[in-house]
mmCIF file of C-alpha atoms in Angstrom:
data_model
loop_
_atom_site.group_PDB
_atom_site.id
_atom_site.type_symbol
_atom_site.label_atom_id
_atom_site.label_comp_id
_atom_site.label_asym_id
_atom_site.label_seq_id
_atom_site.Cartn_x
_atom_site.Cartn_y
_atom_site.Cartn_z
ATOM 1 C CA GLY A 419 19.953 39.531 32.141
ATOM 2 C CA VAL A 420 20.461 41.854 35.056
ATOM 3 C CA SER A 421 17.928 42.146 37.888
ATOM 4 C CA VAL A 422 15.153 40.181 36.140
ATOM 5 C CA ARG A 423 12.125 39.436 38.313
ATOM 6 C CA SER A 424 11.501 35.701 38.333
ATOM 7 C CA THR A 425 9.943 32.957 40.372
ATOM 8 C CA VAL A 426 12.139 31.617 43.168
ATOM 9 C CA GLY A 427 11.898 29.175 46.001
ATOM 10 C CA PRO A 428 11.519 25.426 46.152
ATOM 11 C CA ASN A 429 7.969 25.480 44.792
ATOM 12 C CA ASN A 430 8.300 28.670 42.706
ATOM 13 C CA ASN A 431 5.831 30.270 45.100
ATOM 14 C CA SER A 432 7.514 33.651 45.433
ATOM 15 C CA TYR A 433 9.398 36.199 43.343
ATOM 16 C CA GLY A 434 12.931 37.549 43.449
ATOM 17 C CA TRP A 435 15.470 39.394 41.360
ATOM 18 C CA LYS A 436 18.027 37.279 39.489
ATOM 19 C CA SER A 437 20.888 38.027 37.094
ATOM 20 C CA GLY A 438 22.960 35.994 34.671
ATOM 21 C CA THR A 439 22.684 33.964 31.496
ATOM 22 C CA SER A 440 19.777 31.964 32.879
ATOM 23 C CA MET A 441 17.790 35.187 32.860
ATOM 24 C CA ALA A 442 19.049 36.429 29.480
ATOM 25 C CA ALA A 443 18.771 33.202 27.438
ATOM 26 C CA PRO A 444 14.929 32.978 27.428
ATOM 27 C CA HIS A 445 14.655 36.583 26.253
ATOM 28 C CA VAL A 446 17.200 36.169 23.458
ATOM 29 C CA SER A 447 15.633 32.834 22.413
ATOM 30 C CA GLY A 448 12.207 34.453 22.253
ATOM 31 C CA ALA A 449 13.509 37.374 20.237
ATOM 32 C CA ALA A 450 15.260 34.985 17.832
ATOM 33 C CA LEU A 451 12.002 33.068 17.365
ATOM 34 C CA VAL A 452 9.984 36.220 16.619
ATOM 35 C CA LEU A 453 12.716 37.471 14.283
ATOM 36 C CA TRP A 454 12.847 34.147 12.417
ATOM 37 C CA ASN A 455 9.060 34.212 12.034
ATOM 38 C CA LYS A 456 9.371 37.660 10.451
ATOM 39 C CA PHE A 457 12.241 36.505 8.171
ATOM 40 C CA PRO A 458 11.512 32.789 7.515
ATOM 41 C CA THR A 459 14.000 32.400 4.660
ATOM 42 C CA CYS A 460 16.946 33.241 6.941
ATOM 43 C CA THR A 461 19.202 30.558 8.279
ATOM 44 C CA ASN A 462 19.868 30.211 11.986
ATOM 45 C CA LYS A 463 23.307 31.714 11.365
ATOM 46 C CA GLU A 464 21.813 34.757 9.652
ATOM 47 C CA ILE A 465 19.382 35.327 12.568
ATOM 48 C CA ARG A 466 22.256 35.014 15.042
ATOM 49 C CA THR A 467 24.383 37.450 13.057
ATOM 50 C CA ALA A 468 21.519 39.971 12.966
ATOM 51 C CA LEU A 469 21.076 39.748 16.722
ATOM 52 C CA GLU A 470 24.829 40.047 17.363
ATOM 53 C CA GLN A 471 25.346 42.980 14.944
ATOM 54 C CA SER A 472 22.373 44.903 16.313
ATOM 55 C CA ALA A 473 23.126 44.446 20.035
ATOM 56 C CA LYS A 474 24.149 47.473 22.105
ATOM 57 C CA ASP A 475 27.750 46.832 23.068
ATOM 58 C CA LEU A 476 28.296 46.918 26.849
ATOM 59 C CA GLY A 477 31.490 46.500 28.912
ATOM 60 C CA SER A 478 34.742 45.938 26.993
ATOM 61 C CA PRO A 479 34.487 46.674 23.243
ATOM 62 C CA GLY A 480 33.250 43.655 21.259
ATOM 63 C CA ARG A 481 32.110 40.360 22.693
ATOM 64 C CA ASP A 482 33.192 39.761 26.274
ATOM 65 C CA ASN A 483 32.437 37.228 29.047
ATOM 66 C CA ALA A 484 30.548 39.757 31.178
ATOM 67 C CA TYR A 485 28.037 40.999 28.581
ATOM 68 C CA GLY A 486 28.397 38.700 25.584
ATOM 69 C CA HIS A 487 27.529 40.807 22.533
ATOM 70 C CA GLY A 488 25.621 43.295 24.670
ATOM 71 C CA ARG A 489 22.012 44.305 25.130
ATOM 72 C CA LEU A 490 19.407 42.797 22.823
ATOM 73 C CA ARG A 491 17.785 45.306 20.444
ATOM 74 C CA TYR A 492 15.109 43.444 18.485
ATOM 75 C CA TRP A 493 13.998 46.340 16.255
ATOM 76 C CA ASN A 494 17.605 47.024 15.301
ATOM 77 C CA ALA A 495 17.893 43.369 14.262
ATOM 78 C CA VAL A 496 14.801 43.825 12.067
ATOM 79 C CA THR A 497 16.394 46.869 10.461
ATOM 80 C CA TYR A 498 19.660 44.928 9.995
ATOM 81 C CA LEU A 499 17.876 42.152 8.112
ATOM 82 C CA GLU A 500 15.895 44.621 6.004
ATOM 83 C CA GLN A 501 19.182 46.227 4.957
ATOM 84 C CA ASN A 502 21.104 42.938 4.705
ATOM 85 C CA PRO A 503 18.632 40.399 3.201
ATOM 86 C CA CYS A 504 19.127 36.748 3.951
ATOM 87 C CA GLY A 505 20.405 34.404 1.291
ATOM 88 C CA GLY A 506 17.365 32.122 1.535
ATOM 89 C CA GLY A 507 17.883 29.096 3.724
ATOM 90 C CA GLY A 508 21.275 27.965 2.505
ATOM 91 C CA GLY A 509 24.249 29.885 3.675
ATOM 92 C CA GLY A 510 23.713 33.557 3.186
ATOM 93 C CA GLY A 511 24.742 35.966 0.466
ATOM 94 C CA GLY A 512 24.761 34.714 -3.106
ATOM 95 C CA GLY A 513 21.748 34.047 -5.304
ATOM 96 C CA SER A 514 18.174 33.910 -4.209
ATOM 97 C CA CYS A 515 16.468 30.696 -3.298
ATOM 98 C CA THR A 516 13.019 30.142 -1.883
ATOM 99 C CA ASP A 517 11.904 27.049 -0.050
ATOM 100 C CA ASN A 518 9.252 25.533 -2.289
ATOM 101 C CA PRO A 519 6.488 24.887 -1.527
ATOM 102 C CA LEU A 520 6.554 27.741 0.986
ATOM 103 C CA GLY A 521 5.844 26.525 4.503
ATOM 104 C CA TRP A 522 6.786 22.945 3.615
ATOM 105 C CA HIS A 523 7.322 20.480 6.458
ATOM 106 C CA ASP A 524 7.815 16.732 6.401
ATOM 107 C CA SER A 525 5.159 14.120 7.123
ATOM 108 C CA ASP A 526 6.052 14.102 10.864
ATOM 109 C CA GLY A 527 4.579 17.590 11.279
ATOM 110 C CA PRO A 528 5.329 21.352 11.245
ATOM 111 C CA ARG A 529 8.252 21.051 13.654
ATOM 112 C CA PHE A 530 10.233 19.299 10.927
ATOM 113 C CA ASN A 531 10.329 22.176 8.433
ATOM 114 C CA CYS A 532 13.122 23.564 6.204
ATOM 115 C CA ALA A 533 14.602 25.453 9.185
ATOM 116 C CA TRP A 534 14.898 22.179 11.100
ATOM 117 C CA TYR A 535 16.587 20.480 8.183
ATOM 118 C CA ASP A 536 19.093 23.393 7.983
ATOM 119 C CA VAL A 537 20.572 22.361 11.348
ATOM 120 C CA GLY A 538 23.640 20.183 11.457
ATOM 121 C CA SER A 539 23.524 17.238 9.027
ATOM 122 C CA ASN A 540 19.706 16.812 9.045
ATOM 123 C CA CYS A 541 19.531 17.216 5.226
ATOM 124 C CA GLU A 542 22.130 14.525 4.716
ATOM 125 C CA LEU A 543 20.647 12.137 7.270
ATOM 126 C CA PHE A 544 16.891 12.604 6.697
ATOM 127 C CA GLY A 545 16.451 14.728 3.573
ATOM 128 C CA ASN A 546 15.271 11.910 1.275
ATOM 129 C CA GLY A 547 12.639 10.539 3.633
ATOM 130 C CA TRP A 548 9.375 11.735 5.155
ATOM 131 C CA GLU A 549 7.830 13.091 1.993
ATOM 132 C CA ASN A 550 4.943 15.543 2.294
ATOM 133 C CA ASP A 551 2.906 17.137 -0.508
ATOM 134 C CA GLY A 552 4.977 15.149 -2.983
ATOM 135 C CA PHE A 553 8.311 16.611 -1.823
ATOM 136 C CA THR A 554 11.155 15.533 0.392
ATOM 137 C CA ALA A 555 13.350 18.082 2.201
ATOM 138 C CA ASN A 556 16.043 17.603 -0.411
ATOM 139 C CA GLN A 557 13.529 18.778 -3.033
ATOM 140 C CA ALA A 558 11.712 21.497 -1.057
ATOM 141 C CA CYS A 559 14.358 23.149 1.094
ATOM 142 C CA CYS A 560 17.091 25.512 -0.087
ATOM 143 C CA ALA A 561 19.250 24.344 2.803
ATOM 144 C CA CYS A 562 19.190 20.823 1.325
ATOM 145 C CA GLY A 563 19.871 21.913 -2.228
ATOM 146 C CA GLY A 564 16.219 22.073 -3.247
ATOM 147 C CA GLY A 565 13.750 24.951 -3.344
ATOM 148 C CA SER A 566 13.430 27.260 -6.291
ATOM 149 C CA SER A 567 15.480 30.096 -7.656
ATOM 150 C CA GLY A 568 13.847 33.259 -8.932
ATOM 151 C CA GLY A 569 10.686 33.003 -6.862
ATOM 152 C CA GLY A 570 8.223 31.727 -9.455
ATOM 153 C CA PRO A 571 4.499 32.598 -9.318
ATOM 154 C CA ASN A 572 2.059 30.638 -7.190
ATOM 155 C CA GLY A 573 4.838 28.741 -5.424
ATOM 156 C CA ASN A 574 5.867 26.789 -8.533
ATOM 157 C CA PHE A 575 9.437 25.752 -9.179
ATOM 158 C CA VAL A 576 11.434 27.893 -11.581
ATOM 159 C CA LEU A 577 13.977 25.745 -13.408
#
């Protein structure tokens, strides 16, 4: 971010103009969150790719240390995902898979949903525990090898 107005001072009691990754990161994180809400079957990698591919390149061509991938363009990222649909929670491309039941999360609450299990080795470490609605992550989440293919009616598995 360049010249972003933000709170400054020891008690955050005044405003000033700041630049740098500390100013850009909250904006990009917020855009990624809104984009992921709009395209919930995407993986974190697919959301990142959409943001990178849709950014306005600045500075040296391609990614650079001064501007990263460039200026965030949220609506271009939406268009990118509409034209390049996500693979459905597992790795992009390939066949379709839908987390099933849609909106599933484990018994510890909504924070621990299929997107959370798609990070790192969460499926491997925790995928068989914390059942909710009769399903574990390994059964409900495409990222963990579960979900359904073909998008059956009423959220039912298609085998």
